[in-house]
XYZ file of C-alpha atoms in Angstrom:
395
model
C 104.543 105.926 72.465
C 100.291 105.762 72.064
C 100.675 101.750 70.724
C 102.725 101.399 73.487
C 101.175 102.519 76.847
C 97.751 102.026 75.863
C 97.713 98.643 76.698
C 99.995 99.858 80.229
C 97.084 102.278 81.172
C 93.601 99.611 80.355
C 95.300 96.833 83.066
C 95.616 100.448 85.469
C 91.477 101.336 84.867
C 90.630 97.622 85.773
C 92.789 98.165 89.029
C 91.361 101.140 89.746
C 88.258 100.193 89.024
C 88.459 97.297 91.809
C 89.664 99.584 94.034
C 87.605 102.336 94.014
C 84.202 100.570 92.988
C 83.262 98.374 96.680
C 82.972 101.773 98.531
C 79.582 103.236 95.753
C 78.467 99.158 96.738
C 79.426 99.610 100.411
C 75.417 99.268 101.525
C 74.690 96.853 99.169
C 77.207 94.901 100.444
C 76.943 95.444 103.993
C 73.452 95.059 103.548
C 73.292 91.246 101.863
C 77.087 90.378 103.591
C 74.435 90.878 107.145
C 77.238 92.933 108.075
C 77.932 97.000 109.001
C 78.951 99.729 106.753
C 81.800 99.518 108.735
C 82.776 96.732 108.598
C 81.796 96.354 104.903
C 84.092 99.351 104.246
C 86.898 97.366 106.164
C 87.314 95.073 102.661
C 88.848 98.738 100.974
C 91.275 98.065 103.656
C 91.934 94.694 103.802
C 92.019 95.185 99.441
C 94.633 98.268 100.100
C 96.802 97.227 102.888
C 97.363 93.972 100.869
C 97.668 95.869 97.386
C 100.958 97.933 99.525
C 102.972 94.853 101.028
C 103.087 92.666 98.230
C 103.403 94.855 96.286
C 107.488 94.988 97.145
C 107.222 91.205 97.804
C 106.066 90.418 93.786
C 107.752 93.530 93.235
C 110.973 91.076 93.342
C 109.806 87.715 92.556
C 108.642 88.925 89.420
C 111.703 91.419 88.989
C 113.989 88.967 86.914
C 111.085 88.302 83.883
C 110.497 91.194 81.168
C 107.631 93.160 81.951
C 104.750 91.818 79.669
C 105.307 88.233 81.150
C 104.835 89.739 84.839
C 102.271 92.198 83.999
C 99.865 88.769 83.068
C 100.886 87.329 85.810
C 100.110 89.654 87.685
C 96.589 89.777 85.909
C 96.239 86.020 86.018
C 95.538 87.274 90.353
C 93.744 89.889 89.807
C 91.415 88.566 87.305
C 90.879 84.639 90.242
C 90.616 86.580 92.690
C 87.538 89.270 91.625
C 85.695 86.146 90.033
C 86.069 84.287 93.759
C 84.540 88.033 94.744
C 82.106 88.176 92.445
C 80.868 83.805 93.182
C 81.316 84.280 96.445
C 77.722 85.029 99.683
C 80.001 84.961 102.729
C 81.466 88.223 104.365
C 84.822 85.340 105.062
C 84.442 85.057 101.322
C 85.417 88.150 99.713
C 87.338 89.357 102.025
C 89.589 85.959 101.922
C 89.111 86.866 97.835
C 89.742 90.504 97.889
C 93.044 89.390 99.606
C 93.676 87.620 96.532
C 93.128 90.123 94.130
C 95.254 92.703 95.872
C 97.838 91.027 95.820
C 98.023 89.955 91.845
C 97.105 94.315 91.814
C 100.078 94.858 93.797
C 101.822 95.069 90.828
C 100.677 95.934 87.630
C 100.790 99.534 88.538
C 104.618 100.179 89.795
C 105.029 97.911 86.818
C 103.489 99.354 84.354
C 104.824 103.028 85.533
C 108.377 102.139 85.932
C 107.696 100.394 82.190
C 105.690 104.181 81.393
C 108.936 105.429 82.007
C 111.887 103.954 80.055
C 110.026 103.591 77.030
C 109.380 107.965 77.210
C 111.959 110.273 76.739
C 112.801 112.082 79.120
C 111.663 115.116 78.288
C 107.119 113.472 78.272
C 107.618 111.411 80.928
C 105.579 113.138 82.804
C 102.117 113.035 80.442
C 103.786 109.425 79.972
C 103.480 108.631 83.713
C 100.100 110.757 82.899
C 98.576 109.183 80.081
C 99.278 105.490 82.074
C 98.260 106.435 85.346
C 95.211 108.195 82.650
C 94.016 104.782 83.059
C 93.131 105.092 86.978
C 91.891 107.769 86.988
C 89.632 107.106 84.067
C 88.274 104.118 86.604
C 87.104 106.617 88.547
C 85.354 108.749 85.947
C 83.631 106.319 83.893
C 84.583 102.716 86.070
C 83.191 103.795 89.076
C 79.544 105.248 88.716
C 79.846 102.882 86.026
C 80.047 99.906 88.260
C 77.982 101.376 90.579
C 75.539 101.869 88.207
C 75.493 98.794 87.809
C 75.241 96.361 91.171
C 71.937 98.318 91.696
C 70.067 95.012 91.247
C 73.343 92.889 92.481
C 76.977 94.145 93.674
C 78.023 90.329 93.072
C 77.489 91.558 87.965
C 79.853 95.024 89.247
C 82.839 92.259 90.114
C 82.864 90.372 86.961
C 82.047 93.031 85.121
C 85.979 94.051 86.680
C 87.712 90.698 86.603
C 86.019 90.977 82.154
C 87.835 94.405 82.431
C 91.287 92.625 84.201
C 90.785 89.805 81.305
C 91.001 92.492 78.170
C 94.133 94.065 79.162
C 95.774 91.142 80.147
C 94.704 90.611 75.931
C 95.820 93.564 74.632
C 99.115 93.242 77.161
C 99.724 89.753 75.046
C 99.037 90.923 71.812
C 100.381 95.392 71.963
C 103.626 95.720 73.980
C 107.083 94.342 73.129
C 109.165 92.970 75.661
C 110.764 95.486 78.457
C 113.822 94.012 80.692
C 114.502 96.403 83.819
C 117.537 95.470 86.006
C 116.622 92.711 88.633
C 116.269 94.102 92.731
C 116.362 92.190 95.651
C 113.456 92.454 97.922
C 116.567 93.649 100.610
C 117.613 96.237 96.856
C 113.519 96.988 97.261
C 113.550 98.409 100.513
C 116.652 99.700 100.759
C 115.332 103.899 99.756
C 113.729 103.026 102.487
C 116.801 104.172 104.270
C 116.484 107.257 103.195
C 115.778 110.294 104.297
C 114.977 111.986 101.813
C 112.624 109.036 100.246
C 111.125 108.277 103.393
C 109.240 112.031 103.813
C 108.319 112.025 99.747
C 106.701 108.765 100.864
C 104.637 109.652 103.430
C 103.499 112.513 102.272
C 102.054 109.802 99.225
C 100.982 108.066 102.236
C 99.148 111.029 104.727
C 98.336 111.987 101.394
C 95.668 108.739 100.379
C 94.890 108.423 104.201
C 92.598 111.910 104.481
C 91.282 111.305 101.798
C 90.198 108.391 101.916
C 88.804 108.850 105.174
C 86.141 110.515 103.359
C 85.485 108.771 100.075
C 85.744 105.557 101.404
C 82.012 105.962 103.230
C 81.441 108.315 100.726
C 77.364 107.031 99.776
C 76.146 107.634 103.127
C 77.804 110.726 104.091
C 76.610 112.146 100.806
C 73.187 110.500 102.002
C 71.770 114.500 102.321
C 72.422 115.287 98.661
C 71.112 112.324 97.385
C 67.801 111.301 99.337
C 69.485 107.701 99.356
C 69.169 107.705 95.316
C 71.983 105.770 93.002
C 71.439 107.124 89.732
C 72.150 110.494 91.850
C 75.098 108.444 94.315
C 76.885 107.889 90.174
C 76.469 111.153 88.983
C 77.858 112.650 92.142
C 81.049 109.708 91.498
C 80.702 110.667 87.899
C 80.984 114.431 88.971
C 84.590 113.316 91.646
C 85.310 110.828 88.087
C 85.833 114.245 86.059
C 87.791 115.912 88.411
C 90.143 113.427 88.826
C 90.749 112.845 84.755
C 90.648 116.266 85.010
C 93.498 116.514 87.166
C 95.605 113.516 86.039
C 95.819 114.911 82.784
C 96.387 118.498 83.787
C 99.543 117.468 86.403
C 101.082 116.021 83.154
C 102.123 119.174 82.047
C 102.414 121.328 84.525
C 105.541 118.538 86.066
C 106.777 119.105 83.054
C 106.242 122.355 82.983
C 107.005 124.151 86.668
C 108.890 122.242 90.124
C 106.506 119.396 90.350
C 106.357 120.528 94.697
C 104.648 123.372 93.945
C 101.720 121.925 92.055
C 101.726 119.295 94.385
C 101.205 122.566 97.376
C 98.840 123.746 95.406
C 97.051 120.833 95.231
C 96.779 119.975 98.977
C 96.040 123.548 99.758
C 92.796 123.298 98.271
C 91.612 119.985 98.488
C 92.083 120.724 102.228
C 89.849 124.380 101.583
C 87.474 121.171 100.242
C 87.466 118.945 102.328
C 86.993 121.483 105.910
C 84.090 122.589 103.901
C 81.813 119.323 103.375
C 79.275 119.044 106.027
C 78.127 122.518 103.975
C 78.368 121.975 100.770
C 76.759 118.538 100.122
C 72.768 119.322 100.948
C 71.776 119.878 98.106
C 72.929 119.036 95.109
C 74.024 121.807 92.645
C 76.532 122.686 95.615
C 77.838 118.388 95.573
C 78.312 117.945 92.443
C 80.355 121.365 91.952
C 82.266 120.233 95.079
C 82.932 116.593 94.019
C 84.459 117.751 90.424
C 86.930 120.127 92.628
C 87.964 117.494 95.019
C 88.653 115.507 92.673
C 90.238 117.524 90.432
C 93.153 118.142 93.974
C 93.239 113.890 94.398
C 93.758 113.624 90.405
C 96.824 116.123 90.487
C 98.633 114.112 93.320
C 99.790 111.661 92.247
C 102.394 112.422 89.169
C 104.501 115.594 90.476
C 105.471 112.768 93.469
C 105.907 110.002 91.030
C 107.858 113.234 88.602
C 109.809 114.045 91.967
C 110.798 110.267 92.552
C 112.826 109.334 89.714
C 114.268 113.264 89.422
C 116.090 110.973 93.487
C 117.964 108.162 91.200
C 116.438 107.252 87.414
C 118.201 104.308 86.995
C 116.317 103.367 90.589
C 112.975 103.896 89.393
C 111.274 100.666 89.364
C 111.992 100.669 92.617
C 111.146 104.136 93.525
C 107.622 103.781 92.068
C 106.851 100.549 93.231
C 107.683 102.143 96.795
C 105.159 104.528 95.905
C 102.484 102.825 94.721
C 102.766 100.768 97.681
C 103.227 104.174 99.912
C 99.221 105.166 98.254
C 97.824 102.154 98.423
C 99.189 101.361 102.555
C 97.616 105.297 103.005
C 93.775 104.428 101.432
C 94.397 101.551 103.977
C 94.656 103.344 107.114
C 91.927 106.592 105.223
C 89.428 103.036 105.608
C 90.367 102.301 108.757
C 90.758 105.646 110.397
C 87.191 106.975 108.855
C 86.043 103.420 110.115
C 86.739 104.504 113.519
C 85.720 108.073 113.782
C 82.416 106.873 113.172
C 81.926 105.584 116.245
C 82.962 108.598 118.438
C 79.357 110.242 119.140
C 77.671 112.881 117.523
C 79.822 112.337 114.615
C 78.167 111.862 110.733
C 79.035 110.048 107.982
C 79.228 113.661 106.328
C 82.010 115.234 109.160
C 84.558 113.040 107.807
C 84.593 115.620 105.825
C 86.694 117.383 108.270
C 87.861 115.322 109.860
C 90.003 114.269 106.261
C 90.794 117.998 105.775
C 93.381 118.133 108.828
C 94.858 115.013 107.558
C 95.395 116.665 104.572
C 96.410 120.250 106.742
C 98.404 118.176 108.357
C 99.692 116.713 104.994
C 100.708 120.037 103.568
C 102.560 121.079 106.719
C 105.090 117.908 106.073
C 104.815 118.003 102.615
C 106.422 122.053 103.217
C 108.676 121.395 106.511
C 110.705 118.905 104.072
C 110.447 120.074 101.063
C 113.865 122.107 100.767
C 115.714 120.350 98.160
C 118.940 118.526 99.348
C 121.835 116.797 97.130
C 121.558 114.531 95.075
C 120.663 110.691 95.463
C 124.071 109.164 94.137
C 122.592 107.248 91.365
C 123.895 104.924 88.567
C 123.613 105.488 84.927
C 119.844 105.287 83.372
C 119.599 102.331 82.325
C 118.509 101.360 78.840
C 115.226 99.293 78.649
C 116.142 95.669 76.232
C 113.731 94.424 74.439
C 111.669 97.584 72.206
C 111.227 98.064 69.415
C 113.173 100.731 67.321
C 111.007 103.838 66.200
C-alpha cells in the first residue's frame, strides 16, 4: 500500500509547496516586481481561484483516462507554468504563468485523493487520505520554510526548486503508480452534486474555513514583523513551526476520523482555530510565544481537510472522485477569497497586518456556527454500489 500511496503524496507535496511558498516571499516579490505587498498577495489569490475553477473542467477532460496518465498530464502543465514563473521579470508575466501552473495543479490533489480512496480498504481510508494529504502538510512543514529560505537571495530560485519537485513527482508516478481506472464523469456530472443541499453545506464549511485561515496566512510575513524583527531566518523558523503543527494535525486527524465522528473532530479543530486567531495580536509580540501560537494554529489547519473528505465520501462512496474534486475546488476558492479579503482589510483605517488575526477569527467563528447549524445528519444520499477500480495489481 505504501508503494502505491507514496508517489501520490509526492505530487501533492509539489502542489502544496507551490501553493504556500509565495506567501513567505511576498515582500521580496513585491520589491522586485515594483508592486505593493497586497498586489503581490493577489498572486496567491489568482493561483487559488484558478485552481478552484479549473479543477472540475480538468477533471472532466481527463476523467476517461487512467489516473496515472491524468496525473502526468497535470504535472506537465504545472511544471511548465513554474518554469515560466522562474524566468519571469514582470508582474504581468508572473501573473499569467501562475494561472498556467494553477490549471495543472487544479486536478492533481483531487486525482491523488480519489486514487487513494479507491485503493485503500474502507477501514483504512481515513489514514490513506491523510497520508496523501500529508504531501500538502509536509509542504508546509518543509517545502514552505525551505522555499522561503532559498528565496532569500532570489525568489526565482524557489520557483525553479518547485518546478524540479514537480518533475521528480512525475517521474515517481510514471515509475511506481499502477494504472487505476475510475468511472468517467462529464462536467455536468461533476457539478450535479451542487444541487444537493447537504453537499453544498459541507463544501461551504471547507471554503469558509480556508477563507478564515488565508485572510491572515497570505500576509503572514508582514503580520509577524514584530516577532521576527523582519528577519527572514526567524520568519522561516516560524513557518517551520506552523508546518510542523499542520503535519501533526493531519496525522492525528487520520486516526481520529477512523475512530470518532468526523463532525466532532472538525468542531474541535474550528473551535481551537477561532481562539488561536483571535489571540494573534497579543501572542505574536515575542518570538517564543509566536512559535507556540504557530504550532497550535497549524494543528487546527492540518485537521480540517481529512474529516471533510471523509464526510463527503460517506455521503456517496460511488461519487467519491467527484465529491473530492469539488472539495478541492472549495478549498482553493476559500484560499482565493481569504487572500482577497486580507488585502482588502488592510485598506481599512488603522488596521495593521497583525490585526488580520481577529478578522480571520471572525470568519472562522462563523464557519463553526455554520458547521454546527448544518451538521445534523439527514438521510444518506442514494448511491450506487461503490465502484471497483481496475488495473490494480493483486495483493
